[in-house]
């Protein structure tokens, strides 16, 4: 039996957890490749025009996996209880995939997170283990080890970022969902360009999530979405240590349309650039905007230093 | 702050029960929001983020119009999609524009804890009496149901009235009289009186009329301006228009998980906000042999976009045409008219064959 894992949406948040879990249970899996133009174009073709770019790309990854594995892991997430809800896209993506590819003989793995209805993460993994024919104790152990791996990886990421924050260079906080900023086709070119220009990109999504969640209320106190709360919290955590903030949104992102506006209106002491990525434009336009943004920051910095 | 003059953004005709509830129950003056017009959308769009959904633009524009009309206290709802975050951004934008109003954001109250609502309204009026609310709340809720019932009947019949304007006239009088109602007895009397008028209106419905079901997103489906008075257009073409979505059905008598069971062939999970209702009702219209389904939503409405692949499958399985409308501040009347006419021609031809 082979599981297919689409490299989009929640992959970047949960890859350590998923991979370790399957590794520990000795289950074979295949991950779709980094987003490339072919995958994106496939996704654009299958998706509803108005859907957000990130979910379109995701459909491209799912399509890539069809026929290459037995089951595809498409997590369905409704809410994290008191930590918040998620964009309805994550509630719906399982059924979107199912309906979009229903004539292609697609089979999805059952994976449902819904804290308010007592479907906590551990349950999802135990159920998945059972479905894959593993003993409960084995699945429990695999989940436990996977959580450890996930935690270790996160601490390493945070530590690394802490070092970056101490560098004496221009530091730019990237406010972007992990599936955008870590996507080779969407976010990677931005990171690369900033590095090239001698600036240090600070990834908002790598901030310690617990502290970020708690801090987010300093900027906004009725935010419903956990992922947005974490990102807003990263601004609260890092704002004094960075020189500017770039809000990177994929085209037609529902939550970002409101959250970005709140940030621009409330975070006043830092230059902010609002960048929407539609996946279609060449890199030239984006680079021009990034360059002039960095120029503004440099001017400001020089002013302060006299 | 001086006397409380409260308002809540316009949605269909629900300002009538809201007025009764606020004036009688909360003891505050209620400013009836000006009707939604092109100007509402223009103002709203000017101060809203570009890519936000149209209902945000409408409600923000309408807030500004109510302030112009004298409101000094604004109430915004919460919700399970972007609506849950409208209030905080509304308030910020209005503050940045220099409006000094009191803002009651119901997203801060929790539905599971009704007294948090009470506390919020206590802020509006410290002399708030639970007793008065307890008396008027059932009247207002029943009023919502009567209004919905009335409008449902009108939608199905107005295309066939013998004398143009009969339904509209009774409807307007009914709403005007409801505004005066304060007790359950008065409400019942008014309902029966106008119910009789309504049934007396002569209609000529053909043997087998065209029937179209409308599904879609909460605001756009219920606020007629935002869907360019589509139901009226359809009725004028001689179509029976059926729409399940209203406050009664979606909030007061929400189907308890039955819809989930009915649509399980198409959706394993609740896909968020109104998408379940959209799928459930589309399936029902398809099974009942309606001639077509129209899906309306504001541009970028995520839950409804996500329901679309399902609607496409229902359309294929039941051979029922579905027409998709996505409204934003740029949508033109002519474009809609053209698409509606083409849709009409198509379902008409299918019926004749």
Short mmCIF file of N, CA and C in Angstrom, two decimals, chain A residues 46 48-52 55 74 76 78 85-96 98-103 108-112 117 219-225 232 252-263 265-266 268 276, chain B residues 47-53 56 79-89 91-94 96-97 105 107-108 257 265-273 297-303 305-314 316-317 326:
data_model
loop_
_atom_site.label_atom_id
_atom_site.label_comp_id
_atom_site.label_asym_id
_atom_site.label_seq_id
_atom_site.Cartn_x
_atom_site.Cartn_y
_atom_site.Cartn_z
N UNK A 46 -8.27 22.54 -13.40
CA UNK A 46 -9.31 21.78 -12.68
C UNK A 46 -10.12 22.65 -11.73
N UNK A 48 -12.14 25.83 -9.82
CA UNK A 48 -13.09 26.90 -10.12
C UNK A 48 -12.27 28.19 -10.26
N UNK A 49 -12.56 28.96 -11.28
CA UNK A 49 -11.78 30.17 -11.57
C UNK A 49 -11.50 31.04 -10.36
N UNK A 50 -12.55 31.24 -9.56
CA UNK A 50 -12.42 32.20 -8.46
C UNK A 50 -11.70 31.66 -7.24
N UNK A 51 -11.41 30.37 -7.21
CA UNK A 51 -10.77 29.79 -6.03
C UNK A 51 -9.40 30.44 -5.80
N UNK A 52 -8.90 30.35 -4.58
CA UNK A 52 -7.61 30.97 -4.28
C UNK A 52 -6.50 30.19 -4.96
N UNK A 55 -5.23 26.86 -3.37
CA UNK A 55 -6.04 25.65 -3.50
C UNK A 55 -6.00 25.14 -4.94
N UNK A 74 -5.62 13.78 2.02
CA UNK A 74 -6.17 15.14 1.90
C UNK A 74 -6.84 15.47 3.22
N UNK A 76 -8.85 17.02 6.24
CA UNK A 76 -9.97 17.93 6.41
C UNK A 76 -9.87 18.50 7.81
N UNK A 78 -11.51 21.37 10.53
CA UNK A 78 -12.63 22.27 10.77
C UNK A 78 -12.25 23.37 11.77
N UNK A 85 -10.60 28.78 14.47
CA UNK A 85 -11.10 28.01 13.33
C UNK A 85 -10.07 28.13 12.20
N UNK A 86 -10.45 27.63 11.04
CA UNK A 86 -9.59 27.78 9.87
C UNK A 86 -10.44 28.33 8.73
N UNK A 87 -9.78 28.81 7.71
CA UNK A 87 -10.49 29.23 6.50
C UNK A 87 -11.36 28.05 6.04
N UNK A 88 -12.56 28.35 5.57
CA UNK A 88 -13.47 27.26 5.19
C UNK A 88 -12.87 26.37 4.10
N UNK A 89 -11.85 26.87 3.41
CA UNK A 89 -11.19 26.04 2.40
C UNK A 89 -10.71 24.72 2.99
N UNK A 90 -10.19 24.78 4.23
CA UNK A 90 -9.65 23.56 4.83
C UNK A 90 -10.77 22.63 5.31
N UNK A 91 -11.93 23.21 5.54
CA UNK A 91 -13.09 22.39 5.87
C UNK A 91 -13.57 21.65 4.63
N UNK A 92 -13.36 22.28 3.49
CA UNK A 92 -13.99 21.80 2.27
C UNK A 92 -13.07 21.00 1.37
N UNK A 93 -11.76 21.13 1.55
CA UNK A 93 -10.83 20.64 0.52
C UNK A 93 -10.99 19.14 0.24
N UNK A 94 -11.30 18.37 1.27
CA UNK A 94 -11.50 16.93 1.06
C UNK A 94 -12.60 16.69 0.03
N UNK A 95 -13.72 17.36 0.22
CA UNK A 95 -14.84 17.16 -0.69
C UNK A 95 -14.64 17.85 -2.04
N UNK A 96 -13.86 18.94 -2.03
CA UNK A 96 -13.54 19.57 -3.32
C UNK A 96 -12.75 18.58 -4.18
N UNK A 98 -12.57 15.35 -3.85
CA UNK A 98 -13.42 14.20 -4.17
C UNK A 98 -14.34 14.51 -5.36
N UNK A 99 -14.94 15.67 -5.35
CA UNK A 99 -15.87 16.03 -6.42
C UNK A 99 -15.16 16.39 -7.72
N UNK A 100 -14.00 17.02 -7.59
CA UNK A 100 -13.27 17.43 -8.79
C UNK A 100 -12.76 16.21 -9.56
N UNK A 101 -12.32 15.20 -8.81
CA UNK A 101 -11.71 14.03 -9.47
C UNK A 101 -12.55 12.77 -9.33
N UNK A 102 -13.85 12.92 -9.19
CA UNK A 102 -14.62 11.71 -8.86
C UNK A 102 -14.64 10.70 -10.01
N UNK A 103 -14.40 11.15 -11.22
CA UNK A 103 -14.40 10.19 -12.33
C UNK A 103 -13.03 9.58 -12.56
N UNK A 108 -9.36 8.63 -1.10
CA UNK A 108 -8.72 9.49 -0.11
C UNK A 108 -8.67 8.80 1.25
N UNK A 109 -7.62 9.15 1.97
CA UNK A 109 -7.46 8.64 3.33
C UNK A 109 -8.35 9.46 4.26
N UNK A 110 -8.99 8.81 5.21
CA UNK A 110 -9.83 9.54 6.14
C UNK A 110 -8.95 10.27 7.17
N UNK A 111 -9.13 11.57 7.26
CA UNK A 111 -8.30 12.36 8.18
C UNK A 111 -9.09 13.61 8.50
N UNK A 112 -9.65 13.67 9.69
CA UNK A 112 -10.55 14.76 10.04
C UNK A 112 -10.20 15.35 11.39
N UNK A 117 -15.93 18.88 17.93
CA UNK A 117 -16.66 17.61 17.95
C UNK A 117 -15.76 16.45 18.39
N UNK A 219 -2.73 42.87 18.52
CA UNK A 219 -3.01 43.55 17.26
C UNK A 219 -4.48 43.41 16.88
N UNK A 220 -5.04 42.23 17.10
CA UNK A 220 -6.44 42.02 16.73
C UNK A 220 -7.08 41.02 17.68
N UNK A 221 -8.23 41.37 18.24
CA UNK A 221 -8.77 40.49 19.28
C UNK A 221 -9.99 39.66 18.88
N UNK A 222 -10.46 39.78 17.64
CA UNK A 222 -11.56 38.88 17.26
C UNK A 222 -11.22 38.00 16.07
N UNK A 223 -9.94 37.90 15.77
CA UNK A 223 -9.54 37.07 14.63
C UNK A 223 -10.00 35.63 14.84
N UNK A 224 -10.77 35.09 13.91
CA UNK A 224 -11.26 33.73 14.12
C UNK A 224 -10.29 32.63 13.69
N UNK A 225 -9.40 32.92 12.74
CA UNK A 225 -8.63 31.84 12.11
C UNK A 225 -7.29 31.62 12.79
N UNK A 232 -0.32 36.93 12.63
CA UNK A 232 -0.45 38.26 13.23
C UNK A 232 0.39 38.32 14.50
N UNK A 252 -6.87 35.95 -4.29
CA UNK A 252 -8.19 35.57 -3.80
C UNK A 252 -8.19 34.84 -2.46
N UNK A 253 -7.22 35.13 -1.61
CA UNK A 253 -7.23 34.54 -0.27
C UNK A 253 -8.28 35.26 0.57
N UNK A 254 -9.26 34.51 1.05
CA UNK A 254 -10.35 35.11 1.81
C UNK A 254 -9.91 35.78 3.10
N UNK A 255 -9.31 35.04 4.04
CA UNK A 255 -8.90 35.66 5.29
C UNK A 255 -7.94 36.82 5.09
N UNK A 256 -6.95 36.66 4.20
CA UNK A 256 -5.96 37.72 4.02
C UNK A 256 -6.60 39.04 3.57
N UNK A 257 -7.71 38.96 2.83
CA UNK A 257 -8.32 40.19 2.33
C UNK A 257 -8.71 41.11 3.48
N UNK A 258 -9.07 40.53 4.63
CA UNK A 258 -9.43 41.34 5.79
C UNK A 258 -8.23 41.56 6.72
N UNK A 259 -7.47 40.49 6.95
CA UNK A 259 -6.38 40.56 7.92
C UNK A 259 -5.31 41.56 7.47
N UNK A 260 -4.95 41.53 6.19
CA UNK A 260 -3.93 42.47 5.70
C UNK A 260 -4.37 43.91 5.95
N UNK A 261 -5.65 44.17 5.75
CA UNK A 261 -6.16 45.53 5.94
C UNK A 261 -6.01 45.97 7.40
N UNK A 262 -6.35 45.07 8.31
CA UNK A 262 -6.19 45.39 9.74
C UNK A 262 -4.73 45.70 10.06
N UNK A 263 -3.83 44.87 9.52
CA UNK A 263 -2.41 45.07 9.81
C UNK A 263 -1.94 46.43 9.30
N UNK A 265 -3.61 49.03 8.82
CA UNK A 265 -4.19 50.12 9.58
C UNK A 265 -3.66 50.21 11.02
N UNK A 266 -3.13 49.11 11.53
CA UNK A 266 -2.76 49.12 12.94
C UNK A 266 -1.27 49.07 13.21
N UNK A 268 1.77 50.68 12.60
CA UNK A 268 2.10 51.95 11.97
C UNK A 268 3.59 52.25 11.89
N UNK A 276 0.50 40.59 -3.65
CA UNK A 276 -0.40 39.49 -3.99
C UNK A 276 0.21 38.69 -5.14
N UNK B 47 -13.93 52.53 0.69
CA UNK B 47 -13.17 52.39 1.94
C UNK B 47 -12.83 50.94 2.31
N UNK B 48 -13.26 49.99 1.48
CA UNK B 48 -12.98 48.59 1.79
C UNK B 48 -11.73 48.13 1.06
N UNK B 49 -11.09 47.08 1.59
CA UNK B 49 -10.02 46.47 0.81
C UNK B 49 -10.60 45.94 -0.51
N UNK B 50 -9.83 46.03 -1.57
CA UNK B 50 -10.32 45.63 -2.89
C UNK B 50 -10.88 44.22 -2.93
N UNK B 51 -10.10 43.28 -2.37
CA UNK B 51 -10.41 41.88 -2.64
C UNK B 51 -11.36 41.27 -1.62
N UNK B 52 -11.99 42.11 -0.80
CA UNK B 52 -12.91 41.55 0.18
C UNK B 52 -14.24 41.23 -0.51
N UNK B 53 -15.05 40.38 0.12
CA UNK B 53 -16.31 40.01 -0.52
C UNK B 53 -17.30 41.18 -0.50
N UNK B 56 -19.23 42.70 2.60
CA UNK B 56 -18.49 43.61 3.47
C UNK B 56 -18.63 45.04 2.96
N UNK B 79 -20.09 35.51 12.42
CA UNK B 79 -20.46 34.44 11.51
C UNK B 79 -19.33 33.45 11.33
N UNK B 80 -19.59 32.43 10.55
CA UNK B 80 -18.63 31.33 10.46
C UNK B 80 -17.65 31.45 9.29
N UNK B 81 -17.84 32.45 8.44
CA UNK B 81 -16.86 32.63 7.37
C UNK B 81 -16.14 33.95 7.62
N UNK B 82 -15.84 34.70 6.57
CA UNK B 82 -15.20 36.01 6.77
C UNK B 82 -16.07 36.94 7.62
N UNK B 83 -17.37 36.70 7.57
CA UNK B 83 -18.31 37.52 8.35
C UNK B 83 -17.88 37.62 9.82
N UNK B 84 -17.27 36.56 10.32
CA UNK B 84 -16.84 36.56 11.71
C UNK B 84 -15.79 37.63 12.02
N UNK B 85 -15.23 38.22 10.98
CA UNK B 85 -14.18 39.22 11.19
C UNK B 85 -14.58 40.58 10.64
N UNK B 86 -15.78 40.66 10.09
CA UNK B 86 -16.25 41.94 9.56
C UNK B 86 -16.18 43.04 10.62
N UNK B 87 -16.75 42.75 11.79
CA UNK B 87 -16.98 43.78 12.79
C UNK B 87 -15.73 44.54 13.17
N UNK B 88 -14.67 43.80 13.48
CA UNK B 88 -13.45 44.47 13.94
C UNK B 88 -12.89 45.40 12.85
N UNK B 89 -12.94 44.94 11.59
CA UNK B 89 -12.41 45.78 10.51
C UNK B 89 -13.35 46.96 10.23
N UNK B 91 -15.16 48.51 12.35
CA UNK B 91 -14.94 49.49 13.40
C UNK B 91 -13.65 50.27 13.15
N UNK B 92 -12.59 49.55 12.77
CA UNK B 92 -11.31 50.21 12.53
C UNK B 92 -11.43 51.22 11.38
N UNK B 93 -12.08 50.80 10.30
CA UNK B 93 -12.20 51.69 9.14
C UNK B 93 -13.02 52.93 9.51
N UNK B 94 -14.12 52.72 10.22
CA UNK B 94 -14.97 53.86 10.60
C UNK B 94 -14.20 54.82 11.53
N UNK B 96 -10.92 55.21 11.59
CA UNK B 96 -9.92 55.90 10.76
C UNK B 96 -10.56 57.01 9.94
N UNK B 97 -11.82 56.85 9.61
CA UNK B 97 -12.52 57.88 8.85
C UNK B 97 -13.00 59.01 9.75
N UNK B 105 -19.89 44.69 18.50
CA UNK B 105 -19.46 43.61 17.62
C UNK B 105 -19.91 42.28 18.21
N UNK B 107 -19.46 39.45 17.16
CA UNK B 107 -18.47 38.38 17.06
C UNK B 107 -17.77 38.18 18.40
N UNK B 108 -17.85 39.20 19.25
CA UNK B 108 -17.22 39.07 20.57
C UNK B 108 -18.09 38.28 21.54
N UNK B 257 -28.72 18.37 11.11
CA UNK B 257 -27.91 17.26 10.59
C UNK B 257 -28.61 16.43 9.51
N UNK B 265 -23.73 11.64 -0.34
CA UNK B 265 -23.20 11.10 -1.59
C UNK B 265 -22.29 12.14 -2.27
N UNK B 266 -22.53 13.40 -1.96
CA UNK B 266 -21.77 14.46 -2.61
C UNK B 266 -20.75 15.13 -1.69
N UNK B 267 -21.03 15.15 -0.40
CA UNK B 267 -20.10 15.81 0.51
C UNK B 267 -20.05 15.04 1.82
N UNK B 268 -18.86 14.63 2.18
CA UNK B 268 -18.72 13.86 3.41
C UNK B 268 -18.77 14.77 4.64
N UNK B 269 -18.24 15.98 4.47
CA UNK B 269 -18.14 16.89 5.62
C UNK B 269 -18.93 18.17 5.37
N UNK B 270 -19.18 18.87 6.45
CA UNK B 270 -19.69 20.23 6.34
C UNK B 270 -18.59 21.08 5.72
N UNK B 271 -18.88 21.69 4.58
CA UNK B 271 -17.84 22.43 3.88
C UNK B 271 -17.78 23.90 4.31
N UNK B 272 -18.57 24.28 5.28
CA UNK B 272 -18.43 25.62 5.83
C UNK B 272 -19.53 26.58 5.42
N UNK B 273 -19.90 27.47 6.37
CA UNK B 273 -20.90 28.52 6.17
C UNK B 273 -22.15 27.97 5.48
N UNK B 297 -23.82 34.29 -5.58
CA UNK B 297 -22.89 34.55 -4.48
C UNK B 297 -22.13 35.84 -4.78
N UNK B 298 -21.51 36.37 -3.76
CA UNK B 298 -20.64 37.51 -4.00
C UNK B 298 -19.32 36.96 -4.50
N UNK B 299 -18.64 37.79 -5.27
CA UNK B 299 -17.37 37.37 -5.84
C UNK B 299 -16.39 37.01 -4.72
N UNK B 300 -15.73 35.89 -4.88
CA UNK B 300 -14.71 35.49 -3.91
C UNK B 300 -15.25 34.81 -2.66
N UNK B 301 -16.55 34.53 -2.60
CA UNK B 301 -17.12 33.87 -1.41
C UNK B 301 -16.63 32.44 -1.34
N UNK B 302 -15.67 32.20 -0.44
CA UNK B 302 -14.98 30.91 -0.42
C UNK B 302 -15.89 29.70 -0.22
N UNK B 303 -16.75 29.71 0.81
CA UNK B 303 -17.58 28.50 0.98
C UNK B 303 -18.43 28.19 -0.24
N UNK B 305 -17.75 29.07 -3.40
CA UNK B 305 -16.87 28.60 -4.48
C UNK B 305 -16.62 27.11 -4.30
N UNK B 306 -16.43 26.71 -3.04
CA UNK B 306 -16.12 25.32 -2.76
C UNK B 306 -17.30 24.40 -3.01
N UNK B 307 -18.51 24.96 -2.97
CA UNK B 307 -19.69 24.14 -3.24
C UNK B 307 -19.86 23.93 -4.75
N UNK B 308 -19.20 24.74 -5.55
CA UNK B 308 -19.43 24.68 -7.00
C UNK B 308 -19.05 23.36 -7.68
N UNK B 309 -17.91 22.75 -7.32
CA UNK B 309 -17.63 21.44 -7.94
C UNK B 309 -18.74 20.43 -7.63
N UNK B 310 -19.35 20.55 -6.47
CA UNK B 310 -20.44 19.64 -6.12
C UNK B 310 -21.66 19.95 -6.99
N UNK B 311 -21.97 21.24 -7.14
CA UNK B 311 -23.12 21.61 -7.97
C UNK B 311 -22.92 21.12 -9.40
N UNK B 312 -21.69 21.18 -9.87
CA UNK B 312 -21.42 20.70 -11.23
C UNK B 312 -21.74 19.22 -11.34
N UNK B 313 -21.41 18.48 -10.29
CA UNK B 313 -21.71 17.04 -10.32
C UNK B 313 -23.21 16.77 -10.22
N UNK B 314 -23.90 17.53 -9.39
CA UNK B 314 -25.35 17.37 -9.29
C UNK B 314 -25.98 17.68 -10.64
N UNK B 316 -24.66 17.37 -13.54
CA UNK B 316 -24.40 16.27 -14.48
C UNK B 316 -25.27 15.06 -14.16
N UNK B 317 -25.39 14.74 -12.89
CA UNK B 317 -26.12 13.53 -12.50
C UNK B 317 -27.61 13.65 -12.76
N UNK B 326 -21.74 35.50 -9.96
CA UNK B 326 -20.80 35.97 -8.94
C UNK B 326 -20.78 37.48 -9.00
#
